[in-house]
PDB file of C-alpha atoms in Angstrom:
ATOM      1  CA  UNK W  23     -13.654  22.976 -17.950  1.00  0.00           C
ATOM      2  CA  UNK W  24     -12.259  24.331 -14.695  1.00  0.00           C
ATOM      3  CA  UNK W  25     -10.251  22.292 -12.202  1.00  0.00           C
ATOM      4  CA  UNK W  26      -9.407  23.395  -8.669  1.00  0.00           C
ATOM      5  CA  UNK W  27      -5.633  23.108  -8.445  1.00  0.00           C
ATOM      6  CA  UNK W  28      -3.662  22.575  -5.262  1.00  0.00           C
ATOM      7  CA  UNK W  29       0.122  22.916  -5.361  1.00  0.00           C
ATOM      8  CA  UNK W  30       1.533  21.464  -2.148  1.00  0.00           C
ATOM      9  CA  UNK W  31       4.981  22.899  -1.540  1.00  0.00           C
ATOM     10  CA  UNK W  32       7.599  22.652   1.152  1.00  0.00           C
ATOM     11  CA  UNK W  33       6.429  25.898   2.789  1.00  0.00           C
ATOM     12  CA  UNK W  34       2.877  26.557   1.553  1.00  0.00           C
ATOM     13  CA  UNK W  35      -0.090  25.254  -0.405  1.00  0.00           C
ATOM     14  CA  UNK W  36      -1.232  27.303  -3.367  1.00  0.00           C
ATOM     15  CA  UNK W  37      -4.874  27.022  -4.447  1.00  0.00           C
ATOM     16  CA  UNK W  38      -6.549  28.354  -7.595  1.00  0.00           C
ATOM     17  CA  UNK W  39      -9.140  27.305 -10.173  1.00  0.00           C
ATOM     18  CA  UNK W  40      -7.547  26.641 -13.571  1.00  0.00           C
ATOM     19  CA  UNK W  41      -9.184  26.650 -16.999  1.00  0.00           C
ATOM     20  CA  UNK W  42      -7.935  23.399 -18.555  1.00  0.00           C
ATOM     21  CA  UNK W  43      -8.683  24.606 -22.088  1.00  0.00           C
ATOM     22  CA  UNK W  44      -6.530  27.740 -21.889  1.00  0.00           C
ATOM     23  CA  UNK W  45      -4.250  26.923 -18.954  1.00  0.00           C
ATOM     24  CA  UNK W  46      -5.125  30.248 -17.350  1.00  0.00           C
ATOM     25  CA  UNK W  47      -6.004  30.853 -13.729  1.00  0.00           C
ATOM     26  CA  UNK W  48      -9.696  31.616 -13.264  1.00  0.00           C
ATOM     27  CA  UNK W  49      -9.084  33.686 -10.109  1.00  0.00           C
ATOM     28  CA  UNK W  50      -6.295  34.854  -7.820  1.00  0.00           C
ATOM     29  CA  UNK W  51      -4.051  32.237  -6.252  1.00  0.00           C
ATOM     30  CA  UNK W  52      -4.519  31.749  -2.521  1.00  0.00           C
ATOM     31  CA  UNK W  53      -1.447  30.813  -0.502  1.00  0.00           C
ATOM     32  CA  UNK W  54      -1.956  28.838   2.710  1.00  0.00           C
ATOM     33  CA  UNK W  55       1.021  28.229   5.016  1.00  0.00           C
ATOM     34  CA  UNK W  56       1.975  24.577   5.391  1.00  0.00           C
ATOM     35  CA  UNK W  57       0.843  23.269   8.785  1.00  0.00           C
ATOM     36  CA  UNK W  58       3.476  22.231  11.281  1.00  0.00           C
ATOM     37  CA  UNK W  59       3.855  19.301  11.120  1.00  0.00           C
ATOM     38  CA  UNK W  60       2.542  18.798   7.572  1.00  0.00           C
ATOM     39  CA  UNK W  61       0.834  15.462   8.221  1.00  0.00           C
ATOM     40  CA  UNK W  62      -1.421  13.853   5.612  1.00  0.00           C
ATOM     41  CA  UNK W  63      -4.492  14.579   7.763  1.00  0.00           C
ATOM     42  CA  UNK W  64      -3.510  18.236   8.244  1.00  0.00           C
ATOM     43  CA  UNK W  65      -2.956  18.722   4.490  1.00  0.00           C
ATOM     44  CA  UNK W  66      -6.219  16.918   3.683  1.00  0.00           C
ATOM     45  CA  UNK W  67      -8.035  19.193   6.148  1.00  0.00           C
ATOM     46  CA  UNK W  68      -6.725  22.300   4.346  1.00  0.00           C
ATOM     47  CA  UNK W  69      -7.846  20.844   1.018  1.00  0.00           C
ATOM     48  CA  UNK W  70     -11.279  19.920   2.420  1.00  0.00           C
ATOM     49  CA  UNK W  71     -11.796  23.384   3.927  1.00  0.00           C
ATOM     50  CA  UNK W  72     -10.783  25.078   0.651  1.00  0.00           C
ATOM     51  CA  UNK W  73     -13.235  22.926  -1.320  1.00  0.00           C
ATOM     52  CA  UNK W  74     -16.020  23.757   1.145  1.00  0.00           C
ATOM     53  CA  UNK W  75     -15.194  27.485   1.278  1.00  0.00           C
ATOM     54  CA  UNK W  76     -15.170  27.740  -2.516  1.00  0.00           C
ATOM     55  CA  UNK W  77     -18.243  25.481  -2.802  1.00  0.00           C
ATOM     56  CA  UNK W  78     -16.274  23.562  -5.441  1.00  0.00           C
ATOM     57  CA  UNK W  79     -18.195  20.878  -7.366  1.00  0.00           C
ATOM     58  CA  UNK W  80     -15.854  20.152 -10.288  1.00  0.00           C
ATOM     59  CA  UNK W  81     -12.681  18.044 -10.612  1.00  0.00           C
ATOM     60  CA  UNK W  82      -9.661  18.668  -8.409  1.00  0.00           C
ATOM     61  CA  UNK W  83      -5.966  18.362  -9.251  1.00  0.00           C
ATOM     62  CA  UNK W  84      -3.244  18.091  -6.630  1.00  0.00           C
ATOM     63  CA  UNK W  85       0.511  18.409  -7.080  1.00  0.00           C
ATOM     64  CA  UNK W  86       2.601  16.787  -4.341  1.00  0.00           C
ATOM     65  CA  UNK W  87       6.325  17.565  -3.799  1.00  0.00           C
ATOM     66  CA  UNK W  88       7.587  14.020  -4.177  1.00  0.00           C
ATOM     67  CA  UNK W  89       7.245  10.698  -5.937  1.00  0.00           C
ATOM     68  CA  UNK W  90       3.653   9.565  -6.576  1.00  0.00           C
ATOM     69  CA  UNK W  91       2.836   6.043  -7.745  1.00  0.00           C
ATOM     70  CA  UNK W  92      -0.732   4.750  -7.949  1.00  0.00           C
ATOM     71  CA  UNK W  93      -1.924   7.354  -5.437  1.00  0.00           C
ATOM     72  CA  UNK W  94       0.784   6.561  -2.879  1.00  0.00           C
ATOM     73  CA  UNK W  95       3.464   9.035  -1.781  1.00  0.00           C
ATOM     74  CA  UNK W  96       6.898   7.407  -1.973  1.00  0.00           C
ATOM     75  CA  UNK W  97       9.146  10.284  -0.954  1.00  0.00           C
ATOM     76  CA  UNK W  98       8.781  13.147   1.467  1.00  0.00           C
ATOM     77  CA  UNK W  99      11.884  15.352   1.518  1.00  0.00           C
ATOM     78  CA  UNK W 100      10.105  18.374   2.979  1.00  0.00           C
ATOM     79  CA  UNK W 101       6.993  16.694   4.333  1.00  0.00           C
ATOM     80  CA  UNK W 102       8.010  14.161   6.993  1.00  0.00           C
ATOM     81  CA  UNK W 103       8.363  10.400   7.243  1.00  0.00           C
ATOM     82  CA  UNK W 104       4.631   9.822   7.825  1.00  0.00           C
ATOM     83  CA  UNK W 105       4.197  10.402   4.073  1.00  0.00           C
ATOM     84  CA  UNK W 106       6.417   7.484   3.009  1.00  0.00           C
ATOM     85  CA  UNK W 107       4.221   4.821   1.427  1.00  0.00           C
ATOM     86  CA  UNK W 108       1.041   6.719   2.340  1.00  0.00           C
ATOM     87  CA  UNK W 109      -2.156   6.167   0.295  1.00  0.00           C
ATOM     88  CA  UNK W 110      -2.877   9.877  -0.195  1.00  0.00           C
ATOM     89  CA  UNK W 111      -5.300   9.422  -3.087  1.00  0.00           C
ATOM     90  CA  UNK W 112      -7.664   7.298  -0.985  1.00  0.00           C
ATOM     91  CA  UNK W 113      -7.663   9.974   1.728  1.00  0.00           C
ATOM     92  CA  UNK W 114      -8.398  12.631  -0.904  1.00  0.00           C
ATOM     93  CA  UNK W 115     -11.341  10.593  -2.234  1.00  0.00           C
ATOM     94  CA  UNK W 116     -12.684  10.355   1.328  1.00  0.00           C
ATOM     95  CA  UNK W 117     -12.826  14.158   1.737  1.00  0.00           C
ATOM     96  CA  UNK W 118     -14.507  15.052  -1.565  1.00  0.00           C
ATOM     97  CA  UNK W 119     -17.171  13.782  -3.930  1.00  0.00           C
ATOM     98  CA  UNK W 120     -15.369  15.254  -6.955  1.00  0.00           C
ATOM     99  CA  UNK W 121     -12.917  13.432  -9.222  1.00  0.00           C
ATOM    100  CA  UNK W 122      -9.378  13.911  -7.884  1.00  0.00           C
ATOM    101  CA  UNK W 123      -6.061  13.697  -9.721  1.00  0.00           C
ATOM    102  CA  UNK W 124      -2.754  13.398  -7.842  1.00  0.00           C
ATOM    103  CA  UNK W 125       0.632  13.916  -9.486  1.00  0.00           C
ATOM    104  CA  UNK W 126       4.181  14.977  -8.679  1.00  0.00           C
ATOM    105  CA  UNK W 127       4.140  18.784  -8.522  1.00  0.00           C
ATOM    106  CA  UNK W 128       6.989  19.342 -10.991  1.00  0.00           C
ATOM    107  CA  UNK W 129       5.432  16.821 -13.404  1.00  0.00           C
ATOM    108  CA  UNK W 130       2.194  18.849 -13.246  1.00  0.00           C
ATOM    109  CA  UNK W 131       4.105  22.057 -13.990  1.00  0.00           C
ATOM    110  CA  UNK W 132       5.967  20.360 -16.831  1.00  0.00           C
ATOM    111  CA  UNK W 133       2.777  19.028 -18.406  1.00  0.00           C
ATOM    112  CA  UNK W 134       1.310  22.547 -18.247  1.00  0.00           C
ATOM    113  CA  UNK W 135       4.413  23.992 -19.925  1.00  0.00           C
ATOM    114  CA  UNK W 136       4.255  21.352 -22.657  1.00  0.00           C
ATOM    115  CA  UNK W 137       0.571  22.105 -23.276  1.00  0.00           C
ATOM    116  CA  UNK W 138       0.408  25.885 -22.813  1.00  0.00           C
ATOM    117  CA  UNK W 139       3.883  27.336 -22.238  1.00  0.00           C
ATOM    118  CA  UNK W 140       7.455  27.267 -23.459  1.00  0.00           C
ATOM    119  CA  UNK W 141       7.298  23.567 -24.386  1.00  0.00           C
ATOM    120  CA  UNK W 142       4.193  23.940 -26.563  1.00  0.00           C
ATOM    121  CA  UNK W 143       6.117  24.411 -29.790  1.00  0.00           C
ATOM    122  CA  UNK W 144       8.783  21.952 -28.678  1.00  0.00           C
ATOM    123  CA  UNK W 145       6.535  18.967 -28.052  1.00  0.00           C
ATOM    124  CA  UNK W 146       9.277  16.783 -29.515  1.00  0.00           C
ATOM    125  CA  UNK W 147       6.842  14.061 -30.534  1.00  0.00           C
ATOM    126  CA  UNK W 148       9.102  13.346 -33.505  1.00  0.00           C
ATOM    127  CA  UNK W 149      12.251  13.179 -31.387  1.00  0.00           C
ATOM    128  CA  UNK W 150      13.874  15.356 -28.790  1.00  0.00           C
ATOM    129  CA  UNK W 151      14.093  16.108 -25.121  1.00  0.00           C
ATOM    130  CA  UNK W 152      12.659  18.776 -22.812  1.00  0.00           C
ATOM    131  CA  UNK W 153      13.764  19.269 -19.211  1.00  0.00           C
ATOM    132  CA  UNK W 154      11.945  21.628 -16.878  1.00  0.00           C
ATOM    133  CA  UNK W 155      13.299  22.518 -13.447  1.00  0.00           C
ATOM    134  CA  UNK W 156      11.307  24.147 -10.651  1.00  0.00           C
ATOM    135  CA  UNK W 157      12.959  26.063  -7.831  1.00  0.00           C
ATOM    136  CA  UNK W 158      11.310  26.656  -4.464  1.00  0.00           C
ATOM    137  CA  UNK W 159      11.866  24.976  -1.114  1.00  0.00           C
ATOM    138  CA  UNK W 160      13.422  22.198  -3.198  1.00  0.00           C
ATOM    139  CA  UNK W 161      14.356  21.566  -6.821  1.00  0.00           C
ATOM    140  CA  UNK W 162      11.746  19.737  -8.877  1.00  0.00           C
ATOM    141  CA  UNK W 163      12.097  18.356 -12.384  1.00  0.00           C
ATOM    142  CA  UNK W 164       9.973  17.194 -15.266  1.00  0.00           C
ATOM    143  CA  UNK W 165      11.674  15.293 -18.069  1.00  0.00           C
ATOM    144  CA  UNK W 166      10.132  14.628 -21.494  1.00  0.00           C
ATOM    145  CA  UNK W 167      11.567  12.533 -24.321  1.00  0.00           C
ATOM    146  CA  UNK W 168       9.763  12.319 -27.649  1.00  0.00           C
ATOM    147  CA  UNK W 169       6.896  14.192 -25.993  1.00  0.00           C
ATOM    148  CA  UNK W 170       6.504  11.540 -23.264  1.00  0.00           C
ATOM    149  CA  UNK W 171       6.826  12.409 -19.565  1.00  0.00           C
ATOM    150  CA  UNK W 172       9.195  10.302 -17.474  1.00  0.00           C
ATOM    151  CA  UNK W 173       7.362  10.744 -14.150  1.00  0.00           C
ATOM    152  CA  UNK W 174       8.916  11.431 -10.764  1.00  0.00           C
ATOM    153  CA  UNK W 175      12.449  12.208 -11.974  1.00  0.00           C
ATOM    154  CA  UNK W 176      13.197  14.293  -8.839  1.00  0.00           C
ATOM    155  CA  UNK W 177      16.563  15.485 -10.190  1.00  0.00           C
ATOM    156  CA  UNK W 178      16.915  17.740  -7.127  1.00  0.00           C
ATOM    157  CA  UNK W 179      17.717  14.597  -5.155  1.00  0.00           C
ATOM    158  CA  UNK W 180      20.636  13.405  -7.260  1.00  0.00           C
ATOM    159  CA  UNK W 181      23.890  13.278  -5.344  1.00  0.00           C
ATOM    160  CA  UNK W 182      26.643  15.774  -6.124  1.00  0.00           C
ATOM    161  CA  UNK W 183      29.887  15.439  -4.176  1.00  0.00           C
ATOM    162  CA  UNK W 184      28.182  13.520  -1.366  1.00  0.00           C
ATOM    163  CA  UNK W 185      25.115  15.765  -0.927  1.00  0.00           C
ATOM    164  CA  UNK W 186      21.718  16.110  -2.579  1.00  0.00           C
ATOM    165  CA  UNK W 187      21.705  18.672  -5.365  1.00  0.00           C
ATOM    166  CA  UNK W 188      18.924  20.773  -3.818  1.00  0.00           C
ATOM    167  CA  UNK W 189      20.784  20.967  -0.496  1.00  0.00           C
ATOM    168  CA  UNK W 190      23.966  22.069  -2.263  1.00  0.00           C
ATOM    169  CA  UNK W 191      22.007  24.652  -4.269  1.00  0.00           C
ATOM    170  CA  UNK W 192      20.296  26.038  -1.157  1.00  0.00           C
TER     171      UNK W 192
END
């Protein structure tokens, strides 16, 4: 099965169909600059237009650069305060008739690595830990213990000497 993947980042949105059996991209990745300001409606409009342009009729997966709980965005380091506590999943359901999944972007990358990449042979179901870090506009993290994801770890936002880690690293 193919899923249309959207990776919302601090500077751009990447879009590509992904084969969920193999983990491979079905076509080239399209990069769309993040609107200024990156409001929920502006991001949803980009997603809607991409779905229409591609005539997409299968499931959609969206990675968001922050904490996601029950479809709500609970952090917005690079997105703006309008995202705090926003019901993004409901908005996404309003713009498409396809099933939509919404997850922290680094968690999505980590799950892919555990299924298809470097973590595949280190699933650690019998005991162990895997940590994946992503580096872009910010620092994302996916943490697995005994093969189980601990969602929304956001290690880039831990404080080091009075500043967030990702700001010190930048």
